[in-house]
Short mmCIF file of N, CA and C in Angstrom, two decimals:
data_model
loop_
_atom_site.label_atom_id
_atom_site.label_comp_id
_atom_site.label_asym_id
_atom_site.label_seq_id
_atom_site.Cartn_x
_atom_site.Cartn_y
_atom_site.Cartn_z
N MET A 1 -86.19 47.87 -79.68
CA MET A 1 -86.36 48.44 -77.92
C MET A 1 -87.50 49.26 -77.66
N ALA A 2 -87.92 48.81 -76.73
CA ALA A 2 -89.16 49.63 -76.24
C ALA A 2 -88.66 51.33 -75.71
N GLN A 3 -89.47 51.96 -76.26
CA GLN A 3 -89.23 53.30 -76.15
C GLN A 3 -90.67 53.76 -74.66
N PRO A 4 -89.90 54.99 -75.19
CA PRO A 4 -91.09 55.09 -73.21
C PRO A 4 -92.66 55.32 -73.84
N ASP A 5 -93.40 55.70 -72.72
CA ASP A 5 -94.56 55.55 -72.96
C ASP A 5 -95.18 56.67 -74.14
N GLU A 6 -94.84 57.74 -74.10
CA GLU A 6 -95.30 58.98 -74.09
C GLU A 6 -95.25 58.74 -75.48
N TYR A 7 -93.73 58.01 -76.24
CA TYR A 7 -93.56 58.15 -77.38
C TYR A 7 -95.25 56.93 -78.01
N TYR A 8 -94.85 55.81 -77.51
CA TYR A 8 -96.76 55.09 -77.84
C TYR A 8 -97.63 56.30 -77.51
N MET A 9 -97.77 56.74 -76.82
CA MET A 9 -99.05 57.46 -76.65
C MET A 9 -99.44 58.38 -77.83
N LYS A 10 -98.59 59.00 -78.66
CA LYS A 10 -98.41 59.29 -79.06
C LYS A 10 -99.58 59.40 -80.61
N LEU A 11 -98.90 58.29 -80.74
CA LEU A 11 -99.00 57.13 -82.34
C LEU A 11 -100.61 57.08 -81.64
N ALA A 12 -100.97 56.31 -80.51
CA ALA A 12 -102.66 56.58 -79.60
C ALA A 12 -102.86 58.25 -80.62
N LEU A 13 -103.09 59.08 -79.83
CA LEU A 13 -103.43 60.46 -80.59
C LEU A 13 -103.16 60.76 -81.66
N GLU A 14 -102.79 60.37 -82.55
CA GLU A 14 -102.65 60.51 -83.59
C GLU A 14 -104.14 59.09 -84.50
N GLU A 15 -104.57 58.14 -83.34
CA GLU A 15 -105.33 57.75 -84.44
C GLU A 15 -106.47 58.48 -83.19
N ALA A 16 -105.94 59.68 -82.38
CA ALA A 16 -107.42 59.89 -81.79
C ALA A 16 -107.85 61.07 -82.63
N LYS A 17 -107.01 61.58 -83.43
CA LYS A 17 -107.77 63.01 -84.01
C LYS A 17 -108.06 62.11 -85.99
N LEU A 18 -107.40 60.92 -85.87
CA LEU A 18 -108.01 60.29 -87.47
C LEU A 18 -109.56 60.16 -87.21
N ALA A 19 -109.55 59.72 -85.93
CA ALA A 19 -111.47 59.59 -85.70
C ALA A 19 -111.24 60.40 -85.56
N CYS A 20 -111.82 61.69 -84.91
CA CYS A 20 -111.98 63.29 -85.28
C CYS A 20 -112.08 63.39 -86.08
N GLU A 21 -111.48 63.21 -87.33
CA GLU A 21 -111.47 63.66 -88.41
C GLU A 21 -112.74 62.93 -89.34
N GLU A 22 -112.82 62.05 -89.12
CA GLU A 22 -114.11 60.69 -89.35
C GLU A 22 -115.39 60.64 -88.92
N GLY A 23 -115.55 62.31 -87.21
CA GLY A 23 -116.73 62.79 -86.64
C GLY A 23 -117.11 61.51 -85.79
N GLU A 24 -116.06 60.49 -85.17
CA GLU A 24 -116.08 59.90 -84.40
C GLU A 24 -115.74 60.46 -82.76
N VAL A 25 -115.61 59.93 -81.49
CA VAL A 25 -115.57 60.20 -80.51
C VAL A 25 -114.15 60.11 -80.45
N PRO A 26 -113.19 61.03 -80.67
CA PRO A 26 -111.67 60.58 -80.28
C PRO A 26 -110.87 60.11 -80.10
N VAL A 27 -110.78 58.90 -79.64
CA VAL A 27 -109.87 57.64 -79.32
C VAL A 27 -109.11 56.61 -79.85
N GLY A 28 -107.82 56.90 -79.36
CA GLY A 28 -107.36 55.88 -80.06
C GLY A 28 -106.47 55.32 -79.32
N ALA A 29 -105.82 54.17 -80.24
CA ALA A 29 -105.22 52.89 -79.37
C ALA A 29 -104.35 52.37 -79.81
N VAL A 30 -103.35 52.08 -79.61
CA VAL A 30 -102.08 50.46 -80.17
C VAL A 30 -101.77 49.88 -79.04
N LEU A 31 -101.49 49.21 -79.64
CA LEU A 31 -101.02 47.46 -79.29
C LEU A 31 -99.49 47.61 -79.15
N VAL A 32 -98.61 46.65 -78.12
CA VAL A 32 -97.45 46.89 -78.03
C VAL A 32 -97.40 46.09 -77.74
N ILE A 33 -95.93 44.86 -78.39
CA ILE A 33 -95.85 43.72 -77.85
C ILE A 33 -94.02 44.27 -78.53
N ASP A 34 -92.76 44.16 -77.16
CA ASP A 34 -91.57 43.45 -77.15
C ASP A 34 -91.38 45.08 -77.60
N GLY A 35 -91.84 45.83 -77.21
CA GLY A 35 -91.41 47.57 -78.12
C GLY A 35 -91.92 48.07 -79.75
N HIS A 36 -92.41 46.66 -79.88
CA HIS A 36 -92.94 46.94 -81.76
C HIS A 36 -94.53 46.71 -81.84
N VAL A 37 -95.24 48.20 -82.51
CA VAL A 37 -96.49 48.31 -82.25
C VAL A 37 -97.07 47.21 -82.81
N ILE A 38 -98.14 46.11 -82.03
CA ILE A 38 -98.57 45.12 -83.20
C ILE A 38 -99.76 45.56 -83.89
N ALA A 39 -100.23 47.23 -84.02
CA ALA A 39 -101.53 47.22 -84.12
C ALA A 39 -102.66 48.76 -83.79
N LYS A 40 -102.84 49.58 -84.33
CA LYS A 40 -103.88 50.91 -84.08
C LYS A 40 -104.34 50.94 -84.51
N ALA A 41 -105.13 51.20 -83.86
CA ALA A 41 -106.60 51.81 -83.63
C ALA A 41 -107.40 52.83 -83.22
N ARG A 42 -108.90 52.87 -84.27
CA ARG A 42 -109.29 54.39 -83.61
C ARG A 42 -110.76 53.61 -82.79
N ASN A 43 -111.40 54.58 -82.52
CA ASN A 43 -113.31 53.72 -82.31
C ASN A 43 -113.54 54.40 -83.77
N GLN A 44 -115.26 53.58 -84.21
CA GLN A 44 -115.42 53.66 -85.31
C GLN A 44 -116.49 53.27 -85.46
N ARG A 45 -117.88 53.65 -83.99
CA ARG A 45 -118.41 53.00 -84.18
C ARG A 45 -120.14 53.87 -84.85
N GLU A 46 -119.20 55.14 -85.68
CA GLU A 46 -120.75 55.57 -86.30
C GLU A 46 -120.71 55.14 -87.55
N ALA A 47 -119.47 55.03 -88.31
CA ALA A 47 -119.03 54.91 -89.23
C ALA A 47 -119.25 53.36 -89.55
N LEU A 48 -118.85 52.16 -88.39
CA LEU A 48 -119.82 50.76 -88.40
C LEU A 48 -120.50 50.21 -88.06
N ALA A 49 -121.43 51.21 -87.02
CA ALA A 49 -123.00 51.52 -86.90
C ALA A 49 -122.84 50.12 -85.71
N ASP A 50 -121.71 50.03 -85.39
CA ASP A 50 -121.67 49.18 -84.19
C ASP A 50 -121.60 49.94 -82.84
N PRO A 51 -121.99 49.43 -81.44
CA PRO A 51 -121.84 49.45 -80.45
C PRO A 51 -120.20 49.81 -79.92
N THR A 52 -120.04 48.45 -80.23
CA THR A 52 -118.59 47.96 -79.58
C THR A 52 -117.40 48.09 -80.81
N ALA A 53 -117.71 48.57 -81.22
CA ALA A 53 -116.88 49.91 -81.91
C ALA A 53 -115.71 50.44 -81.94
N HIS A 54 -114.98 50.60 -79.92
CA HIS A 54 -114.62 51.38 -78.98
C HIS A 54 -112.81 50.58 -80.08
N ALA A 55 -111.90 51.36 -79.91
CA ALA A 55 -110.42 51.87 -80.49
C ALA A 55 -109.86 50.58 -79.79
N GLU A 56 -110.36 50.19 -78.62
CA GLU A 56 -110.03 49.11 -76.89
C GLU A 56 -110.19 47.34 -78.18
N LEU A 57 -110.86 47.53 -78.18
CA LEU A 57 -112.04 46.51 -78.69
C LEU A 57 -111.36 45.36 -79.54
N LYS A 58 -111.26 47.50 -80.79
CA LYS A 58 -111.00 46.95 -82.43
C LYS A 58 -109.46 46.09 -81.93
N LEU A 59 -108.38 46.88 -81.21
CA LEU A 59 -106.95 46.20 -80.93
C LEU A 59 -107.30 44.58 -80.23
N LEU A 60 -107.97 44.42 -79.30
CA LEU A 60 -108.37 43.05 -78.58
C LEU A 60 -108.90 41.83 -79.48
N SER A 61 -109.11 42.36 -80.50
CA SER A 61 -110.36 41.65 -81.37
C SER A 61 -109.50 41.29 -82.23
N LYS A 62 -107.90 42.04 -82.51
CA LYS A 62 -107.31 41.60 -84.07
C LYS A 62 -106.41 40.58 -83.73
N ARG A 63 -106.20 39.31 -84.72
CA ARG A 63 -105.36 38.27 -84.69
C ARG A 63 -104.27 38.71 -84.36
N VAL A 64 -102.84 38.91 -83.65
CA VAL A 64 -101.44 38.75 -83.60
C VAL A 64 -100.61 37.59 -83.40
N ALA A 65 -101.55 37.41 -83.03
CA ALA A 65 -100.49 35.31 -82.98
C ALA A 65 -101.66 34.80 -82.40
N GLU A 66 -101.28 33.42 -82.50
CA GLU A 66 -102.34 32.56 -82.70
C GLU A 66 -103.27 31.68 -81.58
N THR A 67 -103.05 33.21 -80.54
CA THR A 67 -103.30 32.70 -78.95
C THR A 67 -104.45 34.01 -79.12
N TRP A 68 -105.55 33.82 -78.57
CA TRP A 68 -106.09 35.03 -77.37
C TRP A 68 -105.71 35.55 -76.75
N HIS A 69 -104.01 35.04 -75.42
CA HIS A 69 -104.31 36.04 -74.94
C HIS A 69 -103.05 37.29 -75.10
N ARG A 70 -103.49 37.94 -74.57
CA ARG A 70 -101.99 39.52 -74.55
C ARG A 70 -101.66 39.59 -73.10
N ASP A 71 -101.06 38.60 -72.81
CA ASP A 71 -100.57 37.99 -72.14
C ASP A 71 -98.68 39.28 -72.21
N MET A 72 -98.49 38.92 -72.78
CA MET A 72 -97.07 40.03 -73.49
C MET A 72 -96.98 41.27 -73.54
N ALA A 73 -98.51 41.91 -74.48
CA ALA A 73 -98.90 43.69 -74.48
C ALA A 73 -99.25 43.85 -73.82
N THR A 74 -98.84 45.59 -73.87
CA THR A 74 -99.41 46.99 -73.91
C THR A 74 -100.05 47.24 -74.44
N LEU A 75 -101.30 47.80 -74.38
CA LEU A 75 -102.01 48.44 -74.83
C LEU A 75 -102.39 50.11 -74.15
N TYR A 76 -101.74 51.21 -75.00
CA TYR A 76 -102.24 52.72 -74.89
C TYR A 76 -103.08 53.24 -75.46
N VAL A 77 -103.89 54.27 -74.96
CA VAL A 77 -105.58 54.31 -75.67
C VAL A 77 -105.31 55.56 -74.36
N THR A 78 -105.81 56.91 -75.46
CA THR A 78 -105.71 58.53 -75.48
C THR A 78 -107.33 58.22 -74.99
N LYS A 79 -108.20 57.99 -74.01
CA LYS A 79 -109.37 58.20 -72.45
C LYS A 79 -108.74 56.34 -71.81
N GLU A 80 -109.37 56.74 -70.47
CA GLU A 80 -109.73 55.86 -69.55
C GLU A 80 -111.12 54.80 -70.28
N PRO A 81 -110.59 54.04 -69.53
CA PRO A 81 -112.10 52.79 -70.54
C PRO A 81 -112.85 52.40 -69.95
N CYS A 82 -113.92 52.39 -70.57
CA CYS A 82 -115.16 51.64 -70.17
C CYS A 82 -115.27 50.29 -70.22
N VAL A 83 -116.42 50.30 -68.65
CA VAL A 83 -116.24 48.68 -68.56
C VAL A 83 -116.36 48.00 -70.24
N MET A 84 -116.81 47.93 -70.53
CA MET A 84 -116.99 47.15 -71.80
C MET A 84 -114.95 46.82 -72.19
N CYS A 85 -114.92 47.61 -72.54
CA CYS A 85 -113.33 47.46 -73.38
C CYS A 85 -112.62 47.62 -71.63
N ALA A 86 -112.97 47.92 -70.54
CA ALA A 86 -111.74 47.10 -69.30
C ALA A 86 -112.13 45.46 -69.02
N GLY A 87 -113.47 45.27 -69.25
CA GLY A 87 -114.33 43.99 -68.91
C GLY A 87 -113.45 42.64 -70.71
N ALA A 88 -112.36 43.22 -71.21
CA ALA A 88 -112.22 42.45 -72.55
C ALA A 88 -111.09 42.55 -72.14
N MET A 89 -110.24 43.43 -71.31
CA MET A 89 -108.85 43.72 -70.79
C MET A 89 -108.27 42.76 -70.14
N VAL A 90 -108.92 41.94 -69.00
CA VAL A 90 -109.53 40.64 -68.78
C VAL A 90 -109.49 39.57 -68.70
N ASN A 91 -110.08 39.62 -69.81
CA ASN A 91 -110.68 38.26 -70.95
C ASN A 91 -109.87 38.20 -71.49
N SER A 92 -109.24 38.79 -72.05
CA SER A 92 -107.68 38.36 -72.58
C SER A 92 -106.21 38.25 -72.07
N ARG A 93 -106.66 38.70 -70.58
CA ARG A 93 -104.98 38.34 -70.09
C ARG A 93 -104.16 39.84 -70.61
N LEU A 94 -104.75 41.14 -70.90
CA LEU A 94 -103.91 42.14 -71.08
C LEU A 94 -102.55 42.50 -69.71
N LYS A 95 -101.52 41.99 -70.77
CA LYS A 95 -100.49 42.35 -69.35
C LYS A 95 -100.92 43.90 -68.94
N ARG A 96 -101.03 44.99 -69.62
CA ARG A 96 -100.70 46.46 -68.89
C ARG A 96 -101.23 47.61 -69.87
N LEU A 97 -102.15 48.39 -68.78
CA LEU A 97 -102.54 49.41 -69.87
C LEU A 97 -101.96 50.57 -69.15
N VAL A 98 -102.33 51.66 -70.34
CA VAL A 98 -101.44 52.80 -70.18
C VAL A 98 -102.68 53.45 -71.12
N TYR A 99 -103.04 54.49 -70.04
CA TYR A 99 -104.18 55.70 -70.50
C TYR A 99 -103.90 56.95 -70.12
N GLY A 100 -104.23 57.85 -70.76
CA GLY A 100 -104.10 59.39 -70.97
C GLY A 100 -105.04 60.08 -70.02
N CYS A 101 -106.23 60.75 -70.25
CA CYS A 101 -106.56 61.13 -69.88
C CYS A 101 -107.97 60.24 -69.29
N SER A 102 -108.53 61.19 -67.75
CA SER A 102 -109.28 59.89 -66.85
C SER A 102 -111.12 60.23 -66.65
N ASP A 103 -112.00 59.41 -66.90
CA ASP A 103 -113.35 59.65 -67.25
C ASP A 103 -114.00 59.54 -65.74
N GLU A 104 -114.50 60.49 -64.99
CA GLU A 104 -114.93 60.84 -64.28
C GLU A 104 -116.24 59.80 -64.26
N ARG A 105 -116.72 59.69 -64.93
CA ARG A 105 -118.40 59.77 -65.15
C ARG A 105 -118.21 57.92 -65.25
N TYR A 106 -117.79 57.40 -66.60
CA TYR A 106 -117.51 55.94 -67.45
C TYR A 106 -116.66 55.17 -67.02
N GLY A 107 -115.73 55.83 -66.87
CA GLY A 107 -114.16 54.91 -66.20
C GLY A 107 -114.23 54.38 -65.61
N ALA A 108 -113.79 53.24 -65.96
CA ALA A 108 -113.81 51.67 -65.12
C ALA A 108 -112.51 51.44 -64.83
N VAL A 109 -111.47 51.52 -64.53
CA VAL A 109 -110.11 51.16 -64.49
C VAL A 109 -109.68 52.24 -63.28
N ASP A 110 -109.99 53.50 -62.98
CA ASP A 110 -109.88 54.30 -61.67
C ASP A 110 -111.11 55.16 -61.26
N ASN A 111 -112.01 55.26 -61.98
CA ASN A 111 -112.58 56.42 -61.42
C ASN A 111 -114.79 55.55 -61.11
N ALA A 112 -114.94 55.55 -62.09
CA ALA A 112 -116.40 54.95 -62.00
C ALA A 112 -116.41 53.47 -61.50
N TYR A 113 -115.40 52.48 -61.89
CA TYR A 113 -115.11 51.64 -61.64
C TYR A 113 -113.90 51.06 -61.16
N SER A 114 -113.27 49.67 -60.88
CA SER A 114 -111.96 49.66 -60.75
C SER A 114 -112.27 47.96 -61.59
N ILE A 115 -112.02 47.30 -62.88
CA ILE A 115 -112.36 46.33 -62.97
C ILE A 115 -111.39 45.73 -62.95
N LEU A 116 -110.38 46.74 -63.59
CA LEU A 116 -108.72 46.07 -63.86
C LEU A 116 -108.38 45.48 -62.44
N LYS A 117 -108.42 46.23 -61.54
CA LYS A 117 -108.28 45.52 -60.11
C LYS A 117 -108.70 45.03 -59.23
N GLY A 118 -109.92 44.80 -59.12
CA GLY A 118 -110.50 43.96 -58.21
C GLY A 118 -110.37 41.97 -58.51
N ASP A 119 -111.34 42.31 -56.74
CA ASP A 119 -110.35 40.93 -56.41
C ASP A 119 -111.05 40.13 -56.63
N ARG A 120 -112.50 39.87 -57.17
CA ARG A 120 -113.19 38.98 -57.67
C ARG A 120 -112.51 38.46 -59.01
N LEU A 121 -112.08 38.96 -60.06
CA LEU A 121 -111.66 38.19 -61.18
C LEU A 121 -109.96 37.83 -61.35
N ASN A 122 -109.98 37.33 -61.81
CA ASN A 122 -108.88 36.09 -62.74
C ASN A 122 -107.84 36.21 -62.89
N HIS A 123 -108.24 37.80 -63.20
CA HIS A 123 -106.95 38.09 -64.02
C HIS A 123 -106.72 39.89 -63.20
N ARG A 124 -105.21 40.54 -63.41
CA ARG A 124 -105.45 41.73 -62.73
C ARG A 124 -104.73 42.11 -64.23
N VAL A 125 -104.56 43.96 -64.83
CA VAL A 125 -104.35 44.51 -64.95
C VAL A 125 -103.26 44.98 -64.77
N GLU A 126 -101.91 45.29 -65.16
CA GLU A 126 -101.28 46.75 -64.94
C GLU A 126 -101.75 47.87 -65.39
N VAL A 127 -101.29 48.98 -64.58
CA VAL A 127 -101.90 50.74 -65.28
C VAL A 127 -101.03 51.12 -64.62
N SER A 128 -101.34 52.20 -65.61
CA SER A 128 -100.55 53.23 -66.03
C SER A 128 -101.44 53.93 -65.70
N SER A 129 -101.30 55.62 -65.85
CA SER A 129 -102.51 56.76 -66.34
C SER A 129 -101.93 58.11 -66.01
N GLY A 130 -102.33 59.38 -66.95
CA GLY A 130 -102.11 59.91 -67.00
C GLY A 130 -100.98 60.62 -68.39
N VAL A 131 -100.57 60.25 -68.89
CA VAL A 131 -99.22 59.75 -69.88
C VAL A 131 -100.15 60.81 -71.36
N LEU A 132 -99.92 62.37 -71.37
CA LEU A 132 -99.72 63.05 -72.42
C LEU A 132 -101.47 63.44 -71.56
N ALA A 133 -101.88 63.10 -70.73
CA ALA A 133 -103.24 63.73 -70.09
C ALA A 133 -104.01 65.07 -70.35
N ARG A 134 -103.06 66.19 -70.44
CA ARG A 134 -103.80 67.05 -70.78
C ARG A 134 -104.36 66.66 -72.58
N GLU A 135 -102.98 66.23 -73.30
CA GLU A 135 -102.57 66.40 -74.34
C GLU A 135 -104.49 65.64 -74.40
N CYS A 136 -104.86 64.56 -74.44
CA CYS A 136 -105.71 64.25 -74.57
C CYS A 136 -107.41 64.32 -74.35
N ALA A 137 -106.77 64.77 -72.83
CA ALA A 137 -108.18 65.41 -72.50
C ALA A 137 -108.73 66.81 -73.41
N GLU A 138 -107.88 67.22 -73.89
CA GLU A 138 -108.37 68.49 -74.45
C GLU A 138 -108.61 68.51 -75.90
N LEU A 139 -108.04 67.20 -76.52
CA LEU A 139 -108.95 66.79 -77.90
C LEU A 139 -110.41 66.48 -77.87
N LEU A 140 -110.94 65.48 -76.30
CA LEU A 140 -112.15 65.29 -76.10
C LEU A 140 -112.77 66.40 -76.14
N GLN A 141 -112.43 67.56 -74.97
CA GLN A 141 -113.27 68.32 -74.78
C GLN A 141 -113.59 69.21 -76.14
N ARG A 142 -113.06 69.61 -76.98
CA ARG A 142 -112.79 70.58 -78.03
C ARG A 142 -113.88 69.16 -78.61
N PHE A 143 -113.42 68.88 -78.92
CA PHE A 143 -114.59 67.53 -79.64
C PHE A 143 -115.44 67.47 -79.45
N PHE A 144 -116.69 67.31 -78.02
CA PHE A 144 -117.52 68.01 -77.61
C PHE A 144 -118.32 68.57 -76.87
N SER A 145 -116.87 69.72 -77.21
CA SER A 145 -118.25 70.72 -76.93
C SER A 145 -117.93 71.49 -78.35
N GLU A 146 -116.90 71.51 -78.85
CA GLU A 146 -117.68 71.83 -81.27
C GLU A 146 -119.43 71.01 -81.58
N ARG A 147 -119.52 69.66 -80.70
CA ARG A 147 -120.58 69.08 -80.82
C ARG A 147 -121.77 69.25 -80.91
N ARG A 148 -121.53 70.01 -79.61
CA ARG A 148 -122.96 70.12 -78.89
C ARG A 148 -123.55 71.20 -79.34
N GLY A 149 -122.57 72.22 -79.79
CA GLY A 149 -122.96 73.19 -80.59
C GLY A 149 -123.25 73.69 -82.61
N GLY A 150 -121.80 72.01 -82.32
CA GLY A 150 -122.71 72.05 -84.02
C GLY A 150 -122.14 73.46 -84.63
N ARG A 151 -120.74 73.72 -84.32
CA ARG A 151 -120.12 74.39 -84.79
C ARG A 151 -118.85 73.64 -85.84
N VAL A 152 -117.87 73.83 -86.34
CA VAL A 152 -116.56 73.30 -87.20
C VAL A 152 -115.83 72.54 -85.67
N VAL A 153 -115.11 71.16 -86.07
CA VAL A 153 -113.94 70.73 -84.88
C VAL A 153 -113.06 71.65 -85.19
N GLU A 154 -112.42 72.10 -84.38
CA GLU A 154 -110.86 71.83 -84.46
C GLU A 154 -110.42 70.33 -84.14
N CYS A 155 -109.15 69.68 -84.54
CA CYS A 155 -108.68 68.37 -83.94
C CYS A 155 -107.68 67.90 -84.43
N GLY A 156 -106.80 68.89 -83.80
CA GLY A 156 -105.12 68.57 -83.48
C GLY A 156 -104.62 69.02 -85.91
N GLY A 157 -105.44 70.31 -85.79
CA GLY A 157 -105.52 70.93 -87.14
C GLY A 157 -106.21 69.55 -88.36
N LEU A 158 -107.27 69.05 -88.00
CA LEU A 158 -108.22 68.47 -88.78
C LEU A 158 -109.67 68.47 -88.57
N GLU A 159 -110.25 69.30 -89.57
CA GLU A 159 -111.44 69.73 -89.34
C GLU A 159 -112.29 69.45 -89.31
N ASN A 160 -113.99 68.83 -88.86
CA ASN A 160 -114.63 67.45 -89.20
C ASN A 160 -116.45 68.74 -88.89
N ARG A 161 -116.96 68.41 -89.73
CA ARG A 161 -118.18 69.09 -88.74
C ARG A 161 -119.47 67.99 -88.50
N CYS A 162 -119.53 68.67 -87.73
CA CYS A 162 -120.31 67.75 -86.25
C CYS A 162 -121.48 68.14 -86.06
N GLY A 163 -122.17 67.87 -86.38
CA GLY A 163 -124.20 68.28 -86.36
C GLY A 163 -124.24 67.72 -85.29
N GLY A 164 -125.12 67.04 -85.22
CA GLY A 164 -125.76 66.66 -83.91
C GLY A 164 -127.15 67.25 -83.24
N ASP A 165 -127.56 66.35 -82.38
CA ASP A 165 -127.83 67.47 -81.56
C ASP A 165 -127.47 67.88 -80.20
N SER A 166 -127.85 68.65 -79.27
CA SER A 166 -127.00 69.28 -78.19
C SER A 166 -127.07 68.22 -77.08
N THR A 167 -128.13 67.33 -76.49
CA THR A 167 -128.63 66.33 -75.81
C THR A 167 -127.73 66.12 -75.22
N GLY A 168 -126.07 65.18 -75.98
CA GLY A 168 -125.59 64.06 -75.69
C GLY A 168 -125.13 63.49 -75.73
N GLY A 169 -126.35 63.02 -75.02
CA GLY A 169 -127.07 61.27 -75.33
C GLY A 169 -126.17 60.28 -74.70
N SER A 170 -125.31 59.42 -74.63
CA SER A 170 -124.49 58.83 -73.27
C SER A 170 -122.82 59.80 -73.79
N ASN A 171 -122.72 60.38 -74.39
CA ASN A 171 -121.68 60.69 -74.16
C ASN A 171 -121.32 61.84 -73.04
N PRO A 172 -119.98 61.89 -72.34
CA PRO A 172 -119.79 62.26 -70.78
C PRO A 172 -120.20 63.67 -70.65
N PRO A 173 -120.25 64.20 -70.10
CA PRO A 173 -120.24 65.88 -69.69
C PRO A 173 -118.63 66.26 -69.91
N LEU A 174 -118.36 67.19 -70.01
CA LEU A 174 -117.28 68.15 -70.37
C LEU A 174 -116.23 67.62 -69.07
N SER A 175 -117.32 68.03 -68.22
CA SER A 175 -115.92 68.36 -67.55
C SER A 175 -115.98 66.72 -65.79
N ALA A 176 -116.66 65.81 -66.78
CA ALA A 176 -115.89 64.70 -66.68
C ALA A 176 -115.17 64.32 -67.28
N ILE A 177 -114.36 65.19 -67.98
CA ILE A 177 -113.73 64.08 -68.72
C ILE A 177 -112.03 65.39 -68.98
N LYS A 178 -111.09 64.83 -67.79
CA LYS A 178 -110.54 65.27 -67.59
C LYS A 178 -108.43 64.80 -67.33
N PRO A 179 -107.37 65.76 -67.40
CA PRO A 179 -106.15 64.65 -67.29
C PRO A 179 -106.74 63.84 -65.86
N SER A 180 -106.23 63.02 -65.84
CA SER A 180 -105.37 61.88 -64.91
C SER A 180 -104.67 63.43 -63.90
N GLU A 181 -105.16 62.69 -62.99
CA GLU A 181 -104.14 63.26 -61.82
C GLU A 181 -102.41 62.92 -61.53
#
């Protein structure tokens, strides 16, 4: 039996908290088919030294059936996907995307770009946004705020020492991460 979107987003938030504990940008995701959680993933760019190790790509690349098509799957992720991840969703024929908070600067679904809704591509993904948006945004905001200050990061009860520079690199500014409208 399928659960409400909030149930699966809470699972994605658990993955995001684990990512935070590991010193990763706290984004988590789960892949659901017919009400069953098929796989869970979290960002692992730092741990794997792989710029493509986003939670969404890790899920889409897992072998979960005899086909690469994800036309029966729903992907739940805590933050609006980037261009790379949105493109992978189109290419994998994902049925539905549910995300938590918006990313005004880099979001490729509803903000900076609208890749999943474009007329020029051969597939469109059904999108729901704003599920547990406040919780998702707060986790990211807390992570980046503390990281930029080089202090201890509290991630939903999990702690991680995040040194690093205050330039932010490719990290979005705190004002760009917000609950979806």
